[in-house]
mmCIF file of C-alpha atoms in Angstrom:
data_model
loop_
_atom_site.group_PDB
_atom_site.id
_atom_site.type_symbol
_atom_site.label_atom_id
_atom_site.label_comp_id
_atom_site.label_asym_id
_atom_site.label_seq_id
_atom_site.Cartn_x
_atom_site.Cartn_y
_atom_site.Cartn_z
ATOM 1 C CA MET E 1 -18.832 6.988 5.097
ATOM 2 C CA ALA E 2 -20.709 10.917 4.609
ATOM 3 C CA VAL E 3 -20.027 13.017 6.774
ATOM 4 C CA SER E 4 -21.641 16.674 7.067
ATOM 5 C CA LEU E 5 -19.034 19.538 7.229
ATOM 6 C CA ALA E 6 -20.975 22.807 7.942
ATOM 7 C CA ALA E 7 -19.029 26.168 8.630
ATOM 8 C CA CYS E 8 -21.174 27.799 10.681
ATOM 9 C CA GLY E 9 -19.302 30.615 12.453
ATOM 10 C CA SER E 10 -19.300 31.385 16.252
ATOM 11 C CA ALA E 11 -22.448 32.858 17.689
ATOM 12 C CA LYS E 12 -19.333 35.098 19.687
ATOM 13 C CA GLU E 13 -18.268 37.932 18.958
ATOM 14 C CA SER E 14 -14.147 36.823 17.590
ATOM 15 C CA GLY E 15 -12.718 38.372 20.926
ATOM 16 C CA ASP E 16 -15.292 36.917 23.381
ATOM 17 C CA LYS E 17 -13.115 34.572 26.314
ATOM 18 C CA ALA E 18 -14.357 31.058 26.371
ATOM 19 C CA ARG E 19 -16.867 31.063 29.356
ATOM 20 C CA LYS E 20 -17.326 28.532 32.309
ATOM 21 C CA THR E 21 -19.515 25.343 32.345
ATOM 22 C CA ASP E 22 -21.276 24.627 35.458
ATOM 23 C CA GLY E 23 -18.695 21.756 35.774
ATOM 24 C CA ALA E 24 -16.315 22.167 38.358
ATOM 25 C CA ALA E 25 -13.180 24.817 37.334
ATOM 26 C CA LYS E 26 -9.900 23.403 37.232
ATOM 27 C CA GLY E 27 -6.222 25.355 36.711
ATOM 28 C CA ASP E 28 -3.256 24.523 34.796
ATOM 29 C CA GLU E 29 -2.413 20.998 36.917
ATOM 30 C CA ILE E 30 -4.459 19.034 34.290
ATOM 31 C CA LYS E 31 -3.812 15.352 32.720
ATOM 32 C CA VAL E 32 -4.804 15.121 29.375
ATOM 33 C CA GLY E 33 -4.871 11.712 27.501
ATOM 34 C CA LEU E 34 -3.526 11.681 24.060
ATOM 35 C CA LEU E 35 -4.348 8.658 21.727
ATOM 36 C CA LEU E 36 -3.258 8.117 18.379
ATOM 37 C CA PRO E 37 -3.781 5.838 15.834
ATOM 38 C CA GLU E 38 -0.686 3.905 14.414
ATOM 39 C CA ASN E 39 3.234 4.315 14.086
ATOM 40 C CA GLN E 40 3.938 3.685 10.589
ATOM 41 C CA THR E 41 3.264 7.022 9.027
ATOM 42 C CA ALA E 42 5.485 9.401 10.340
ATOM 43 C CA ARG E 43 3.279 12.594 11.219
ATOM 44 C CA TYR E 44 2.134 11.095 14.201
ATOM 45 C CA GLU E 45 5.021 10.565 16.484
ATOM 46 C CA LYS E 46 7.297 12.955 14.810
ATOM 47 C CA PHE E 47 5.116 15.746 15.022
ATOM 48 C CA ASP E 48 1.209 15.365 16.267
ATOM 49 C CA MET E 49 2.802 14.131 19.701
ATOM 50 C CA PRO E 50 5.531 16.334 19.948
ATOM 51 C CA LEU E 51 3.679 19.468 19.213
ATOM 52 C CA ILE E 52 0.683 18.358 21.126
ATOM 53 C CA LYS E 53 2.765 17.871 24.157
ATOM 54 C CA LYS E 54 4.104 21.343 23.836
ATOM 55 C CA LYS E 55 1.295 23.614 23.581
ATOM 56 C CA ILE E 56 -0.136 22.141 26.607
ATOM 57 C CA SER E 57 2.736 22.666 28.284
ATOM 58 C CA GLU E 58 2.540 26.482 27.126
ATOM 59 C CA LEU E 59 -1.121 26.577 28.111
ATOM 60 C CA THR E 60 -0.622 25.671 31.671
ATOM 61 C CA ASP E 61 2.673 26.898 32.240
ATOM 62 C CA GLY E 62 4.166 23.552 32.390
ATOM 63 C CA LYS E 63 1.829 21.703 35.008
ATOM 64 C CA GLY E 64 -0.202 20.008 32.282
ATOM 65 C CA GLU E 65 0.443 16.059 31.609
ATOM 66 C CA VAL E 66 0.085 14.431 28.766
ATOM 67 C CA VAL E 67 -0.163 10.991 28.927
ATOM 68 C CA TYR E 68 0.235 9.777 25.510
ATOM 69 C CA VAL E 69 -0.386 5.811 23.447
ATOM 70 C CA ASN E 70 -0.422 4.312 20.515
ATOM 71 C CA ALA E 71 -2.858 1.780 19.564
ATOM 72 C CA LYS E 72 -0.669 0.770 16.510
ATOM 73 C CA GLN E 73 -3.762 0.492 13.815
ATOM 74 C CA ASP E 74 -5.166 -1.764 16.491
ATOM 75 C CA ALA E 75 -8.957 -0.887 17.336
ATOM 76 C CA THR E 76 -9.181 -3.525 19.797
ATOM 77 C CA LEU E 77 -6.117 -2.335 21.421
ATOM 78 C CA GLN E 78 -7.439 1.636 21.545
ATOM 79 C CA THR E 79 -10.875 1.181 23.361
ATOM 80 C CA GLN E 80 -8.873 -0.841 25.866
ATOM 81 C CA GLN E 81 -6.190 2.483 26.200
ATOM 82 C CA VAL E 82 -9.304 4.837 26.577
ATOM 83 C CA GLU E 83 -10.900 2.253 29.256
ATOM 84 C CA THR E 84 -7.472 2.894 30.819
ATOM 85 C CA MET E 85 -7.218 6.713 30.537
ATOM 86 C CA ILE E 86 -10.569 6.709 31.878
ATOM 87 C CA THR E 87 -9.604 4.583 35.179
ATOM 88 C CA ASN E 88 -6.351 6.705 35.899
ATOM 89 C CA LYS E 89 -9.294 9.916 35.718
ATOM 90 C CA VAL E 90 -7.827 12.065 33.309
ATOM 91 C CA ASP E 91 -9.506 15.736 32.663
ATOM 92 C CA ALA E 92 -9.687 14.905 28.903
ATOM 93 C CA LEU E 93 -8.989 12.820 25.777
ATOM 94 C CA ILE E 94 -7.100 13.496 22.311
ATOM 95 C CA LEU E 95 -8.558 10.940 19.967
ATOM 96 C CA ASP E 96 -7.456 9.727 16.814
ATOM 97 C CA ALA E 97 -9.651 6.919 16.102
ATOM 98 C CA VAL E 98 -7.887 3.178 14.420
ATOM 99 C CA ASP E 99 -11.323 3.292 13.278
ATOM 100 C CA SER E 100 -14.260 5.492 14.000
ATOM 101 C CA LYS E 101 -17.416 3.778 14.692
ATOM 102 C CA ALA E 102 -15.713 1.349 16.511
ATOM 103 C CA ILE E 103 -14.684 3.778 19.171
ATOM 104 C CA ALA E 104 -18.316 5.058 19.578
ATOM 105 C CA SER E 105 -19.036 2.592 22.926
ATOM 106 C CA ALA E 106 -15.568 4.405 24.578
ATOM 107 C CA VAL E 107 -16.139 7.969 23.782
ATOM 108 C CA LYS E 108 -19.502 7.359 25.227
ATOM 109 C CA LYS E 109 -18.065 5.910 28.559
ATOM 110 C CA ALA E 110 -15.814 8.904 29.065
ATOM 111 C CA LYS E 111 -18.385 11.136 28.497
ATOM 112 C CA ASP E 112 -20.000 9.266 31.206
ATOM 113 C CA ALA E 113 -17.526 9.675 33.523
ATOM 114 C CA GLY E 114 -17.274 13.359 32.965
ATOM 115 C CA ILE E 115 -13.903 13.066 30.635
ATOM 116 C CA PRO E 116 -14.620 15.388 27.412
ATOM 117 C CA VAL E 117 -13.381 13.841 24.529
ATOM 118 C CA VAL E 118 -11.871 15.780 21.525
ATOM 119 C CA ALA E 119 -11.609 14.064 17.932
ATOM 120 C CA PHE E 120 -8.543 14.766 16.158
ATOM 121 C CA ASP E 121 -7.939 14.362 12.345
ATOM 122 C CA ARG E 122 -10.696 11.973 12.468
ATOM 123 C CA LEU E 123 -14.235 12.244 12.831
ATOM 124 C CA ALA E 124 -15.211 10.002 15.698
ATOM 125 C CA GLU E 125 -18.712 8.674 16.237
ATOM 126 C CA GLY E 126 -19.851 8.723 19.527
ATOM 127 C CA PRO E 127 -20.582 11.844 21.901
ATOM 128 C CA ILE E 128 -17.353 13.736 21.296
ATOM 129 C CA ASP E 129 -17.080 17.491 22.449
ATOM 130 C CA GLY E 130 -14.810 18.961 19.641
ATOM 131 C CA TYR E 131 -13.154 17.853 16.690
ATOM 132 C CA THR E 132 -10.272 19.568 15.031
ATOM 133 C CA SER E 133 -8.518 18.239 11.489
ATOM 134 C CA PHE E 134 -8.386 19.588 7.604
ATOM 135 C CA ASP E 135 -11.301 20.527 5.565
ATOM 136 C CA ASN E 136 -10.851 16.605 4.190
ATOM 137 C CA GLU E 137 -13.003 17.309 1.334
ATOM 138 C CA GLU E 138 -10.731 19.918 0.533
ATOM 139 C CA VAL E 139 -7.781 17.907 0.342
ATOM 140 C CA GLY E 140 -9.166 15.031 -2.039
ATOM 141 C CA ARG E 141 -10.035 18.195 -4.398
ATOM 142 C CA VAL E 142 -6.317 19.752 -4.223
ATOM 143 C CA GLN E 143 -4.793 16.073 -4.739
ATOM 144 C CA GLY E 144 -7.314 15.836 -7.708
ATOM 145 C CA GLU E 145 -6.339 19.060 -9.287
ATOM 146 C CA ALA E 146 -2.729 18.209 -8.788
ATOM 147 C CA LEU E 147 -3.093 14.990 -11.029
ATOM 148 C CA LEU E 148 -5.213 16.808 -13.331
ATOM 149 C CA THR E 149 -2.492 19.090 -13.683
ATOM 150 C CA ALA E 150 0.159 16.721 -13.989
ATOM 151 C CA LEU E 151 -1.857 15.327 -17.237
ATOM 152 C CA GLY E 152 -2.665 18.847 -18.813
ATOM 153 C CA GLU E 153 -3.577 17.337 -22.357
ATOM 154 C CA LYS E 154 -3.101 13.870 -21.585
ATOM 155 C CA ALA E 155 -5.897 13.234 -19.452
ATOM 156 C CA GLY E 156 -7.897 11.573 -21.941
ATOM 157 C CA ASP E 157 -5.155 9.223 -23.395
ATOM 158 C CA GLY E 158 -5.705 6.091 -20.842
ATOM 159 C CA GLN E 159 -6.776 5.343 -17.608
ATOM 160 C CA ILE E 160 -5.772 6.288 -14.372
ATOM 161 C CA VAL E 161 -5.950 4.236 -11.140
ATOM 162 C CA MET E 162 -7.320 5.452 -7.911
ATOM 163 C CA MET E 163 -5.884 4.358 -4.386
ATOM 164 C CA ASN E 164 -8.398 5.790 -1.664
ATOM 165 C CA GLY E 165 -7.741 4.716 2.392
ATOM 166 C CA SER E 166 -9.087 2.480 4.402
ATOM 167 C CA ILE E 167 -13.001 2.033 5.043
ATOM 168 C CA THR E 168 -12.590 2.344 8.328
ATOM 169 C CA ASP E 169 -11.219 5.779 8.322
ATOM 170 C CA PRO E 170 -14.178 8.397 8.027
ATOM 171 C CA ASN E 171 -11.366 10.953 6.281
ATOM 172 C CA ALA E 172 -10.839 8.544 3.346
ATOM 173 C CA ALA E 173 -14.565 9.089 2.726
ATOM 174 C CA LEU E 174 -13.964 12.501 2.375
ATOM 175 C CA TYR E 175 -11.033 12.397 0.741
ATOM 176 C CA LYS E 176 -12.431 10.081 -1.993
ATOM 177 C CA ARG E 177 -15.608 12.277 -2.365
ATOM 178 C CA GLY E 178 -13.147 15.673 -2.954
ATOM 179 C CA SER E 179 -11.628 13.832 -5.418
ATOM 180 C CA HIS E 180 -14.209 12.273 -7.805
ATOM 181 C CA SER E 181 -15.671 15.629 -7.862
ATOM 182 C CA VAL E 182 -12.815 16.951 -9.380
ATOM 183 C CA LEU E 183 -11.562 13.993 -11.700
ATOM 184 C CA ASP E 184 -15.108 12.194 -12.373
ATOM 185 C CA GLY E 185 -15.478 13.199 -16.230
ATOM 186 C CA LYS E 186 -11.944 14.283 -17.134
ATOM 187 C CA VAL E 187 -10.310 11.045 -16.997
ATOM 188 C CA LYS E 188 -10.915 7.617 -16.877
ATOM 189 C CA ILE E 189 -10.552 5.557 -13.810
ATOM 190 C CA GLY E 190 -9.573 2.328 -14.958
ATOM 191 C CA LYS E 191 -9.073 0.547 -11.467
ATOM 192 C CA GLU E 192 -9.857 2.088 -7.911
ATOM 193 C CA TYR E 193 -9.162 0.329 -4.596
ATOM 194 C CA ASP E 194 -10.058 0.940 -0.452
ATOM 195 C CA THR E 195 -6.425 0.306 0.795
ATOM 196 C CA LYS E 196 -6.983 -2.285 4.220
ATOM 197 C CA GLU E 197 -5.233 -0.055 6.654
ATOM 198 C CA TRP E 198 -3.383 2.409 4.505
ATOM 199 C CA LYS E 199 -0.394 0.059 4.271
ATOM 200 C CA PRO E 200 1.677 0.493 1.721
ATOM 201 C CA GLU E 201 2.007 -2.971 1.169
ATOM 202 C CA ASN E 202 -1.180 -3.451 0.424
ATOM 203 C CA ALA E 203 -1.299 -0.672 -2.251
ATOM 204 C CA ASN E 204 1.804 -2.341 -3.916
ATOM 205 C CA ALA E 205 -0.171 -5.560 -3.776
ATOM 206 C CA ASN E 206 -3.491 -3.654 -5.207
ATOM 207 C CA MET E 207 -1.089 -1.669 -8.120
ATOM 208 C CA GLU E 208 -0.079 -4.823 -9.036
ATOM 209 C CA ALA E 209 -3.553 -6.162 -9.886
ATOM 210 C CA ALA E 210 -4.167 -2.486 -11.588
ATOM 211 C CA ILE E 211 -0.929 -3.282 -13.690
ATOM 212 C CA ALA E 212 -2.111 -6.784 -14.651
ATOM 213 C CA ALA E 213 -5.485 -5.886 -15.280
ATOM 214 C CA LEU E 214 -5.176 -2.782 -16.859
ATOM 215 C CA GLY E 215 -1.735 -3.107 -18.491
ATOM 216 C CA LYS E 216 1.227 -0.521 -17.387
ATOM 217 C CA ASP E 217 1.006 1.566 -20.823
ATOM 218 C CA GLU E 218 -2.401 2.322 -20.396
ATOM 219 C CA ILE E 219 -2.157 3.796 -17.038
ATOM 220 C CA ILE E 220 -1.024 7.575 -17.710
ATOM 221 C CA GLY E 221 -1.950 8.489 -13.789
ATOM 222 C CA VAL E 222 -2.337 7.206 -10.191
ATOM 223 C CA TYR E 223 -4.482 9.199 -7.338
ATOM 224 C CA SER E 224 -2.798 7.932 -4.212
ATOM 225 C CA ALA E 225 -4.525 9.131 -1.103
ATOM 226 C CA ASN E 226 -1.381 9.414 1.034
ATOM 227 C CA ASP E 227 2.222 9.184 0.868
ATOM 228 C CA GLY E 228 3.010 6.031 2.301
ATOM 229 C CA MET E 229 0.477 4.137 -0.373
ATOM 230 C CA ALA E 230 2.051 6.779 -3.149
ATOM 231 C CA GLY E 231 5.850 4.525 -1.881
ATOM 232 C CA GLY E 232 4.039 0.870 -2.756
ATOM 233 C CA VAL E 233 2.536 2.225 -6.139
ATOM 234 C CA ILE E 234 5.753 4.034 -7.264
ATOM 235 C CA THR E 235 7.365 0.439 -6.377
ATOM 236 C CA ALA E 236 4.996 -1.671 -8.266
ATOM 237 C CA LEU E 237 5.248 0.556 -11.385
ATOM 238 C CA LYS E 238 8.630 0.534 -11.302
ATOM 239 C CA ALA E 239 8.936 -3.439 -10.876
ATOM 240 C CA ALA E 240 6.231 -3.211 -14.050
ATOM 241 C CA GLY E 241 9.411 -1.867 -16.015
ATOM 242 C CA LEU E 242 7.932 1.372 -17.105
ATOM 243 C CA GLY E 243 10.449 3.623 -18.501
ATOM 244 C CA LYS E 244 8.411 7.276 -17.539
ATOM 245 C CA LEU E 245 6.736 6.733 -14.605
ATOM 246 C CA PRO E 246 3.234 8.456 -14.387
ATOM 247 C CA PRO E 247 2.370 11.209 -11.917
ATOM 248 C CA VAL E 248 1.463 9.884 -8.477
ATOM 249 C CA THR E 249 -0.196 12.068 -6.111
ATOM 250 C CA GLY E 250 -0.100 11.577 -2.240
ATOM 251 C CA GLN E 251 -0.376 13.451 1.524
ATOM 252 C CA ASP E 252 1.133 14.309 4.715
ATOM 253 C CA ALA E 253 4.600 15.647 3.102
ATOM 254 C CA GLU E 254 6.362 12.956 4.274
ATOM 255 C CA LEU E 255 10.368 12.975 4.046
ATOM 256 C CA ALA E 256 10.824 10.105 1.676
ATOM 257 C CA ALA E 257 7.469 11.629 -0.550
ATOM 258 C CA VAL E 258 9.220 15.038 -0.590
ATOM 259 C CA GLN E 259 12.668 13.183 -1.429
ATOM 260 C CA ARG E 260 10.307 11.440 -4.697
ATOM 261 C CA ILE E 261 9.224 14.432 -5.497
ATOM 262 C CA VAL E 262 12.764 16.085 -5.747
ATOM 263 C CA ALA E 263 13.847 12.967 -7.395
ATOM 264 C CA GLY E 264 10.695 13.443 -9.795
ATOM 265 C CA GLU E 265 8.939 9.958 -8.706
ATOM 266 C CA GLN E 266 6.037 11.514 -7.079
ATOM 267 C CA TYR E 267 4.112 14.119 -8.582
ATOM 268 C CA ALA E 268 2.633 15.787 -5.592
ATOM 269 C CA SER E 269 1.676 15.738 -1.583
ATOM 270 C CA VAL E 270 -0.434 17.251 -0.120
ATOM 271 C CA TYR E 271 1.388 19.600 2.880
ATOM 272 C CA LYS E 272 -0.849 20.094 6.102
ATOM 273 C CA PRO E 273 0.204 22.410 8.460
ATOM 274 C CA TYR E 274 0.255 20.175 11.680
ATOM 275 C CA SER E 275 1.116 22.712 13.884
ATOM 276 C CA GLY E 276 -2.301 24.695 13.526
ATOM 277 C CA GLU E 277 -4.170 21.164 14.197
ATOM 278 C CA ALA E 278 -2.062 20.051 17.022
ATOM 279 C CA ASP E 279 -2.751 23.765 18.666
ATOM 280 C CA ALA E 280 -6.238 23.306 18.319
ATOM 281 C CA ALA E 281 -6.331 20.436 19.718
ATOM 282 C CA ALA E 282 -4.457 21.078 22.301
ATOM 283 C CA GLU E 283 -6.537 24.522 23.292
ATOM 284 C CA MET E 284 -9.365 22.396 22.671
ATOM 285 C CA ALA E 285 -8.496 19.800 25.434
ATOM 286 C CA VAL E 286 -7.388 22.435 28.008
ATOM 287 C CA ALA E 287 -10.420 24.522 27.641
ATOM 288 C CA LEU E 288 -12.391 21.441 28.119
ATOM 289 C CA ALA E 289 -10.588 20.014 30.958
ATOM 290 C CA ARG E 290 -11.070 23.433 32.896
ATOM 291 C CA GLY E 291 -14.647 23.409 32.667
ATOM 292 C CA GLU E 292 -14.567 26.243 29.875
ATOM 293 C CA LYS E 293 -16.881 26.268 26.415
ATOM 294 C CA LEU E 294 -15.150 26.157 23.242
ATOM 295 C CA ALA E 295 -16.430 29.380 21.543
ATOM 296 C CA SER E 296 -12.987 31.274 21.798
ATOM 297 C CA VAL E 297 -11.376 28.188 20.147
ATOM 298 C CA ALA E 298 -13.612 26.865 17.865
ATOM 299 C CA GLU E 299 -15.634 28.876 15.052
ATOM 300 C CA ASP E 300 -16.885 26.208 12.856
ATOM 301 C CA THR E 301 -18.849 23.329 13.615
ATOM 302 C CA VAL E 302 -19.624 19.641 11.995
ATOM 303 C CA ASP E 303 -21.819 16.769 12.180
ATOM 304 C CA SER E 304 -21.009 13.185 12.310
ATOM 305 C CA PRO E 305 -23.227 10.488 11.979
ATOM 306 C CA THR E 306 -23.929 10.771 15.657
ATOM 307 C CA THR E 307 -23.241 13.845 17.490
ATOM 308 C CA LYS E 308 -24.610 17.523 15.376
ATOM 309 C CA GLY E 309 -23.132 20.835 15.833
ATOM 310 C CA VAL E 310 -19.520 19.469 17.169
ATOM 311 C CA PRO E 311 -17.322 22.819 17.805
ATOM 312 C CA ALA E 312 -14.568 22.537 14.939
ATOM 313 C CA VAL E 313 -11.403 23.970 14.418
ATOM 314 C CA LEU E 314 -10.635 22.919 10.162
ATOM 315 C CA VAL E 315 -7.349 24.042 9.037
ATOM 316 C CA PRO E 316 -6.368 25.020 5.363
ATOM 317 C CA VAL E 317 -3.757 22.555 3.351
ATOM 318 C CA VAL E 318 -1.562 23.212 0.505
ATOM 319 C CA SER E 319 -0.709 21.089 -2.600
ATOM 320 C CA LEU E 320 2.971 20.128 -2.210
ATOM 321 C CA THR E 321 5.173 20.069 -6.066
ATOM 322 C CA LYS E 322 8.409 20.157 -6.688
ATOM 323 C CA ASP E 323 8.116 24.114 -7.068
ATOM 324 C CA ASN E 324 7.050 25.270 -3.686
ATOM 325 C CA ILE E 325 9.134 22.523 -0.989
ATOM 326 C CA ALA E 326 11.231 25.870 -0.237
ATOM 327 C CA ASP E 327 8.402 27.655 0.648
ATOM 328 C CA THR E 328 6.497 24.991 2.532
ATOM 329 C CA VAL E 329 7.829 22.340 4.337
ATOM 330 C CA VAL E 330 11.597 24.007 4.309
ATOM 331 C CA LYS E 331 10.332 27.691 5.665
ATOM 332 C CA ASP E 332 8.045 25.794 7.885
ATOM 333 C CA GLY E 333 10.657 24.072 9.927
ATOM 334 C CA ILE E 334 9.314 20.577 9.267
ATOM 335 C CA TYR E 335 12.491 19.186 7.550
ATOM 336 C CA THR E 336 15.603 21.230 6.523
ATOM 337 C CA VAL E 337 17.524 21.707 3.179
ATOM 338 C CA GLN E 338 20.240 18.924 4.650
ATOM 339 C CA GLU E 339 17.528 16.011 5.546
ATOM 340 C CA ILE E 340 15.775 16.281 2.373
ATOM 341 C CA CYS E 341 19.073 17.042 0.078
ATOM 342 C CA THR E 342 21.220 13.516 0.878
ATOM 343 C CA ALA E 343 23.825 12.558 -0.995
ATOM 344 C CA LYS E 344 21.094 10.269 -3.385
ATOM 345 C CA TYR E 345 19.253 13.661 -4.072
ATOM 346 C CA ARG E 346 21.663 16.382 -3.683
ATOM 347 C CA ALA E 347 21.800 16.332 -7.603
ATOM 348 C CA ALA E 348 18.085 16.693 -8.133
ATOM 349 C CA CYS E 349 17.812 19.236 -5.265
ATOM 350 C CA ASP E 350 20.995 21.656 -7.100
ATOM 351 C CA LYS E 351 18.160 21.942 -10.339
ATOM 352 C CA LEU E 352 15.911 23.228 -7.923
ATOM 353 C CA GLY E 353 17.670 25.259 -6.162
ATOM 354 C CA LEU E 354 17.116 23.930 -2.627
ATOM 355 C CA LYS E 355 20.266 24.697 -1.146
#
C-alpha cells in the first residue's frame, strides 16, 4: 500500500499554543480509548501501553482515564472494540489498526459520534485526526543498510531472502519500499515473502521453503522486517544445519533479539524510542479530547489513501547492533544489563563489555 509521507512543517511558529476549536472544551477529566493490535510482539504491552497511560496521567494531573483493549491480531474484534468505545462515549481514541483498510468504517463511526481518532504506529484509513509513528521508509533503509554493512564485499557472492511483514499492515509496505531502495542492484534477492500476520511461525515456514528452493549454502543474508520473524528465520537456519549463520536483520529491539545480537545469531535490529511515539500519541489524544488543534504538537503531515494532510509526529530510529547496545536500549532504560546478560549470555556480554 503506497502511503505518501510529506514533511510539510507547521504553519505556526514553534512557540504557538494549541488553539481551541469550536467544539466544547474539556478539562482534565477525560477518557481515552487505547486500542492496540496484538500481544505477540512484546513492545505493545511492555512499552506502548504503560508509556501512553503514564503520559496521559501526567497531562491530566492524574484525572485522565485510559480504557485499554488488545485485538490479539483480530481485525473483526478490533472493529467491535471501537464500537464499544463509541458506546461508552470516550473522548478520544488512540488506535493501532490490525488491518488499516478494514478499520476505516469504524473510524468513520467514531468521527460521526464526535470522537477524534489518533492513528498510532500504523496509518489507519478513514477520517483520522492525527498520526504518530516512526519514519517507516527510513526504518526499511536502516535495515537494508545494516544488511549491506554485514555482507561487505560478499554482497555479490550469493542470494538474500527478504521476509517482509503482513500485507494488511501499511507499515510493512513502507519498510519494504525503504529496504528495496537500498538493496536493489546491490544484492540478488533469491526469495521474497509477505509474511501473514507477522507471525514467527509463518516466517519460519517461509524460510524453510526458501532454504529448500535456494540451497542453504547459497543464502548469504536475510532481511527480516521485525525481530519476532527474525527468531523464526534463525530457527529455520539452525535446523538446516548451517555451521555459521548468515546476517539477519530485525526491528523493535525485543529482548530476545538483543540477546541474539549479543550471541552473534542476529546481526541487527532497529531501536525505536517508544517513549517519543507514546508521548506524541498521548499529547494528541488529550489535546483533541479538550477540543484543541494540534499545531503545537504535530509539525509534519501525512497523506493516507483516504485522508490528506493528517497532522503527524514522525520519530527517528536507530540501527541497533552489538556495538551500541549500551548506548541505546541500556542507556534509555529499556532493559538492564542484568536482563540482557543472563547466564546463557554472560560470556558473550563480557566480550562486548556489557557489565
